[in-house]
Amino acid sequence: MRILKIYPTSVNSLFIEEAVRHLQDGGLIIYPTDTLYAIGCNALSNSAIEKVCQIKNIDPRKESLSVVCADISMASEYARIDNRAYQLLRENVPGPFTFILPAATTLPKVFKGRKEVGIRIPDNPIAIELARALGNPLLSTSITFDEDEPESGSHPEEIALRYGSERRINLMINGGRGGIQGSCVVNLTDSSSPEIIREGPVELKY
């Protein structure tokens, strides 16, 4: 596994370009967010999404899929965001939230038949720059770690060791120590009545 060290305070554009080329070629990466490290791929590549689902044992027909966007403007291309939802997003992103929104028809066929999509705009310059440079969202799912030792999921070196033998993931961005708690998940399919499905490290601002 190739490991690129990127400092969040000074994002290396050459490394971002290398990671983006890898994503454009259908590759999978591990990268930091503002919560847990994540496995990501080009959200417009069906074959790459299928690989991520296989690694995490996700059935895309039954489980929600989330994408990381650079900003609300990008998110609006792949999810339907009404005025109330827009106001909530503007108050809370970038930040450690996953907003479940009505899916737009621009998502690839693996999303077909699904009415919802998770939208993430993390408060992490590396994740934001990856989506911006790619020009579209990354499908994203948190890494797997030992829940009895949650700290193990925050150390890039341990994450690299855990996934080093996973041949479908051959690039990782080491952005420093990660978090140990997932994002707050908010159901916004009815924006007039937001529902917090899972608590996160930060409270939602209404």
Tab-separated table of C-alpha atoms in Angstrom:
chain	number	residue	atom	x	y	z
A	1	MET	CA	0.000	0.000	0.000
A	2	ARG	CA	1.343	3.386	-0.987
A	3	ILE	CA	1.029	5.931	1.825
A	4	LEU	CA	0.949	9.670	1.169
A	5	LYS	CA	1.616	11.916	4.155
A	6	ILE	CA	-0.447	15.086	3.882
A	7	TYR	CA	-0.628	17.724	6.584
A	8	PRO	CA	-4.122	19.231	6.989
A	9	THR	CA	-2.566	22.643	7.629
A	10	SER	CA	-0.693	22.544	4.317
A	11	VAL	CA	-2.337	20.252	1.788
A	12	ASN	CA	0.137	18.877	-0.764
A	13	SER	CA	-1.499	19.462	-4.155
A	14	LEU	CA	0.770	16.945	-5.926
A	15	PHE	CA	-0.310	14.174	-3.555
A	16	ILE	CA	-3.959	15.202	-3.969
A	17	GLU	CA	-3.526	14.972	-7.749
A	18	GLU	CA	-2.010	11.492	-7.402
A	19	ALA	CA	-4.898	10.343	-5.211
A	20	VAL	CA	-7.435	11.816	-7.640
A	21	ARG	CA	-5.856	10.006	-10.594
A	22	HIS	CA	-6.138	6.811	-8.577
A	23	LEU	CA	-9.831	7.502	-7.915
A	24	GLN	CA	-10.468	8.347	-11.569
A	25	ASP	CA	-8.940	4.994	-12.533
A	26	GLY	CA	-11.444	3.205	-10.311
A	27	GLY	CA	-9.111	2.760	-7.347
A	28	LEU	CA	-9.974	2.769	-3.667
A	29	ILE	CA	-8.270	4.864	-1.012
A	30	ILE	CA	-8.222	5.304	2.739
A	31	TYR	CA	-8.329	8.933	3.771
A	32	PRO	CA	-9.046	11.127	6.807
A	33	THR	CA	-12.286	12.927	7.571
A	34	ASP	CA	-13.237	15.059	10.545
A	35	THR	CA	-14.383	11.908	12.355
A	36	LEU	CA	-13.108	8.420	11.488
A	37	TYR	CA	-10.764	7.493	8.670
A	38	ALA	CA	-12.773	6.297	5.679
A	39	ILE	CA	-12.570	4.020	2.665
A	40	GLY	CA	-13.443	6.040	-0.402
A	41	CYS	CA	-13.842	5.777	-4.149
A	42	ASN	CA	-15.203	7.776	-7.058
A	43	ALA	CA	-18.938	7.939	-6.344
A	44	LEU	CA	-19.668	7.852	-10.094
A	45	SER	CA	-17.856	4.536	-10.627
A	46	ASN	CA	-20.181	1.570	-10.196
A	47	SER	CA	-17.338	-0.966	-10.221
A	48	ALA	CA	-15.419	0.932	-7.525
A	49	ILE	CA	-18.547	1.243	-5.373
A	50	GLU	CA	-19.097	-2.501	-5.667
A	51	LYS	CA	-15.551	-3.119	-4.376
A	52	VAL	CA	-16.142	-0.891	-1.353
A	53	CYS	CA	-19.417	-2.667	-0.605
A	54	GLN	CA	-17.695	-6.056	-0.817
A	55	ILE	CA	-14.932	-4.989	1.570
A	56	LYS	CA	-17.427	-3.663	4.143
A	57	ASN	CA	-20.084	-6.348	3.510
A	58	ILE	CA	-22.581	-3.660	2.562
A	59	ASP	CA	-25.700	-4.579	0.615
A	60	PRO	CA	-26.424	-1.360	-1.337
A	61	ARG	CA	-29.991	-2.547	-1.900
A	62	LYS	CA	-30.698	-2.461	1.837
A	63	GLU	CA	-28.188	-0.125	3.464
A	64	SER	CA	-27.696	3.587	3.038
A	65	LEU	CA	-24.714	4.827	1.055
A	66	SER	CA	-23.000	8.117	1.810
A	67	VAL	CA	-20.981	10.470	-0.332
A	68	VAL	CA	-18.456	13.151	0.607
A	69	CYS	CA	-18.896	16.458	-1.207
A	70	ALA	CA	-16.707	19.530	-1.401
A	71	ASP	CA	-19.552	21.916	-0.579
A	72	ILE	CA	-23.319	22.369	-0.583
A	73	SER	CA	-23.277	23.279	-4.271
A	74	MET	CA	-21.792	19.890	-5.178
A	75	ALA	CA	-24.176	18.134	-2.796
A	76	SER	CA	-27.155	19.753	-4.522
A	77	GLU	CA	-26.206	17.987	-7.763
A	78	TYR	CA	-26.666	14.562	-6.160
A	79	ALA	CA	-29.360	15.150	-3.540
A	80	ARG	CA	-32.573	17.158	-3.494
A	81	ILE	CA	-32.093	19.985	-0.993
A	82	ASP	CA	-35.074	22.211	-0.257
A	83	ASN	CA	-34.851	25.598	1.462
A	84	ARG	CA	-35.157	24.277	5.026
A	85	ALA	CA	-32.578	21.557	4.413
A	86	TYR	CA	-30.280	24.110	2.833
A	87	GLN	CA	-30.480	26.325	5.918
A	88	LEU	CA	-29.637	23.392	8.196
A	89	LEU	CA	-26.682	22.386	6.044
A	90	ARG	CA	-25.422	25.952	5.922
A	91	GLU	CA	-25.531	26.118	9.731
A	92	ASN	CA	-23.694	22.820	10.262
A	93	VAL	CA	-21.246	22.146	7.421
A	94	PRO	CA	-18.445	21.639	7.037
A	95	GLY	CA	-18.767	19.477	10.113
A	96	PRO	CA	-19.119	15.930	11.497
A	97	PHE	CA	-22.599	15.242	10.148
A	98	THR	CA	-24.182	12.862	7.680
A	99	PHE	CA	-27.444	14.224	6.320
A	100	ILE	CA	-29.851	11.693	4.835
A	101	LEU	CA	-31.545	13.461	1.917
A	102	PRO	CA	-33.731	12.492	-1.053
A	103	ALA	CA	-31.447	11.143	-3.779
A	104	ALA	CA	-31.179	12.825	-7.152
A	105	THR	CA	-31.257	10.875	-10.414
A	106	THR	CA	-27.641	11.875	-11.206
A	107	LEU	CA	-26.252	9.145	-8.944
A	108	PRO	CA	-24.943	5.964	-10.626
A	109	LYS	CA	-26.981	2.824	-11.142
A	110	VAL	CA	-25.912	1.233	-7.849
A	111	PHE	CA	-28.153	3.875	-6.234
A	112	LYS	CA	-31.090	3.126	-8.534
A	113	GLY	CA	-34.198	2.258	-6.603
A	114	ARG	CA	-32.902	4.039	-3.519
A	115	LYS	CA	-34.767	7.128	-2.477
A	116	GLU	CA	-32.118	8.431	-0.081
A	117	VAL	CA	-28.428	9.266	-0.007
A	118	GLY	CA	-26.167	10.292	2.860
A	119	ILE	CA	-24.389	13.615	2.313
A	120	ARG	CA	-21.132	14.457	4.113
A	121	ILE	CA	-19.207	17.726	3.917
A	122	PRO	CA	-16.494	17.074	6.514
A	123	ASP	CA	-14.495	19.714	8.315
A	124	ASN	CA	-11.242	18.298	6.981
A	125	PRO	CA	-9.288	20.121	4.255
A	126	ILE	CA	-7.887	16.891	2.818
A	127	ALA	CA	-11.312	15.318	2.297
A	128	ILE	CA	-12.726	18.563	0.909
A	129	GLU	CA	-9.827	19.016	-1.514
A	130	LEU	CA	-10.127	15.409	-2.736
A	131	ALA	CA	-13.776	15.964	-3.683
A	132	ARG	CA	-13.055	19.375	-5.182
A	133	ALA	CA	-10.142	18.100	-7.299
A	134	LEU	CA	-12.094	15.004	-8.365
A	135	GLY	CA	-14.965	17.215	-9.462
A	136	ASN	CA	-17.640	14.967	-7.946
A	137	PRO	CA	-18.310	13.198	-4.644
A	138	LEU	CA	-16.471	10.262	-3.145
A	139	LEU	CA	-18.500	7.313	-1.962
A	140	SER	CA	-17.361	6.995	1.630
A	141	THR	CA	-17.668	4.483	4.456
A	142	SER	CA	-15.826	4.439	7.770
A	143	ILE	CA	-13.021	1.979	8.324
A	144	THR	CA	-13.621	-1.064	10.492
A	145	PHE	CA	-11.899	-1.085	13.868
A	146	ASP	CA	-11.980	-2.977	17.164
A	147	GLU	CA	-14.803	-1.419	19.182
A	148	ASP	CA	-13.127	-2.636	22.380
A	149	GLU	CA	-10.089	-0.559	21.414
A	150	PRO	CA	-11.521	2.462	19.570
A	151	GLU	CA	-8.190	4.277	19.747
A	152	SER	CA	-6.813	1.742	17.281
A	153	GLY	CA	-9.033	3.279	14.612
A	154	SER	CA	-7.454	6.697	15.044
A	155	HIS	CA	-3.821	5.795	14.362
A	156	PRO	CA	-2.864	5.890	10.648
A	157	GLU	CA	-0.028	3.399	11.172
A	158	GLU	CA	-2.378	0.806	12.687
A	159	ILE	CA	-4.967	1.422	9.972
A	160	ALA	CA	-2.282	0.853	7.318
A	161	LEU	CA	-1.282	-2.421	8.966
A	162	ARG	CA	-4.893	-3.595	9.187
A	163	TYR	CA	-5.652	-2.890	5.541
A	164	GLY	CA	-2.189	-3.518	4.117
A	165	SER	CA	-3.145	-6.978	2.888
A	166	GLU	CA	-6.369	-5.757	1.264
A	167	ARG	CA	-5.264	-5.726	-2.363
A	168	ARG	CA	-8.260	-3.707	-3.499
A	169	ILE	CA	-7.032	-0.732	-1.443
A	170	ASN	CA	-3.533	0.271	-2.460
A	171	LEU	CA	-3.337	3.937	-1.534
A	172	MET	CA	-3.748	5.658	1.825
A	173	ILE	CA	-3.529	9.296	2.840
A	174	ASN	CA	-1.991	9.719	6.278
A	175	GLY	CA	-3.470	12.964	7.522
A	176	GLY	CA	-2.494	12.505	11.142
A	177	ARG	CA	-4.463	11.087	14.009
A	178	GLY	CA	-8.149	10.566	13.322
A	179	GLY	CA	-11.233	10.553	15.493
A	180	ILE	CA	-12.801	7.652	17.355
A	181	GLN	CA	-16.480	8.485	16.869
A	182	GLY	CA	-18.610	8.458	13.752
A	183	SER	CA	-20.554	11.403	12.436
A	184	CYS	CA	-23.936	12.515	13.720
A	185	VAL	CA	-26.536	11.079	11.333
A	186	VAL	CA	-29.533	13.294	10.645
A	187	ASN	CA	-32.549	12.215	8.599
A	188	LEU	CA	-33.554	15.234	6.517
A	189	THR	CA	-35.879	13.512	4.082
A	190	ASP	CA	-38.609	15.576	5.776
A	191	SER	CA	-36.699	18.796	6.347
A	192	SER	CA	-39.513	20.242	8.468
A	193	SER	CA	-38.888	17.518	11.046
A	194	PRO	CA	-35.168	16.568	11.227
A	195	GLU	CA	-34.539	13.295	13.039
A	196	ILE	CA	-31.219	12.485	14.682
A	197	ILE	CA	-30.589	8.796	14.001
A	198	ARG	CA	-27.156	8.651	15.631
A	199	GLU	CA	-25.471	11.083	17.966
A	200	GLY	CA	-22.041	12.371	16.987
A	201	PRO	CA	-19.227	14.434	18.475
A	202	VAL	CA	-21.034	17.758	17.840
A	203	GLU	CA	-24.644	18.777	18.447
A	204	LEU	CA	-26.755	19.808	15.487
A	205	LYS	CA	-27.507	23.524	15.197
A	206	TYR	CA	-31.110	24.268	14.297
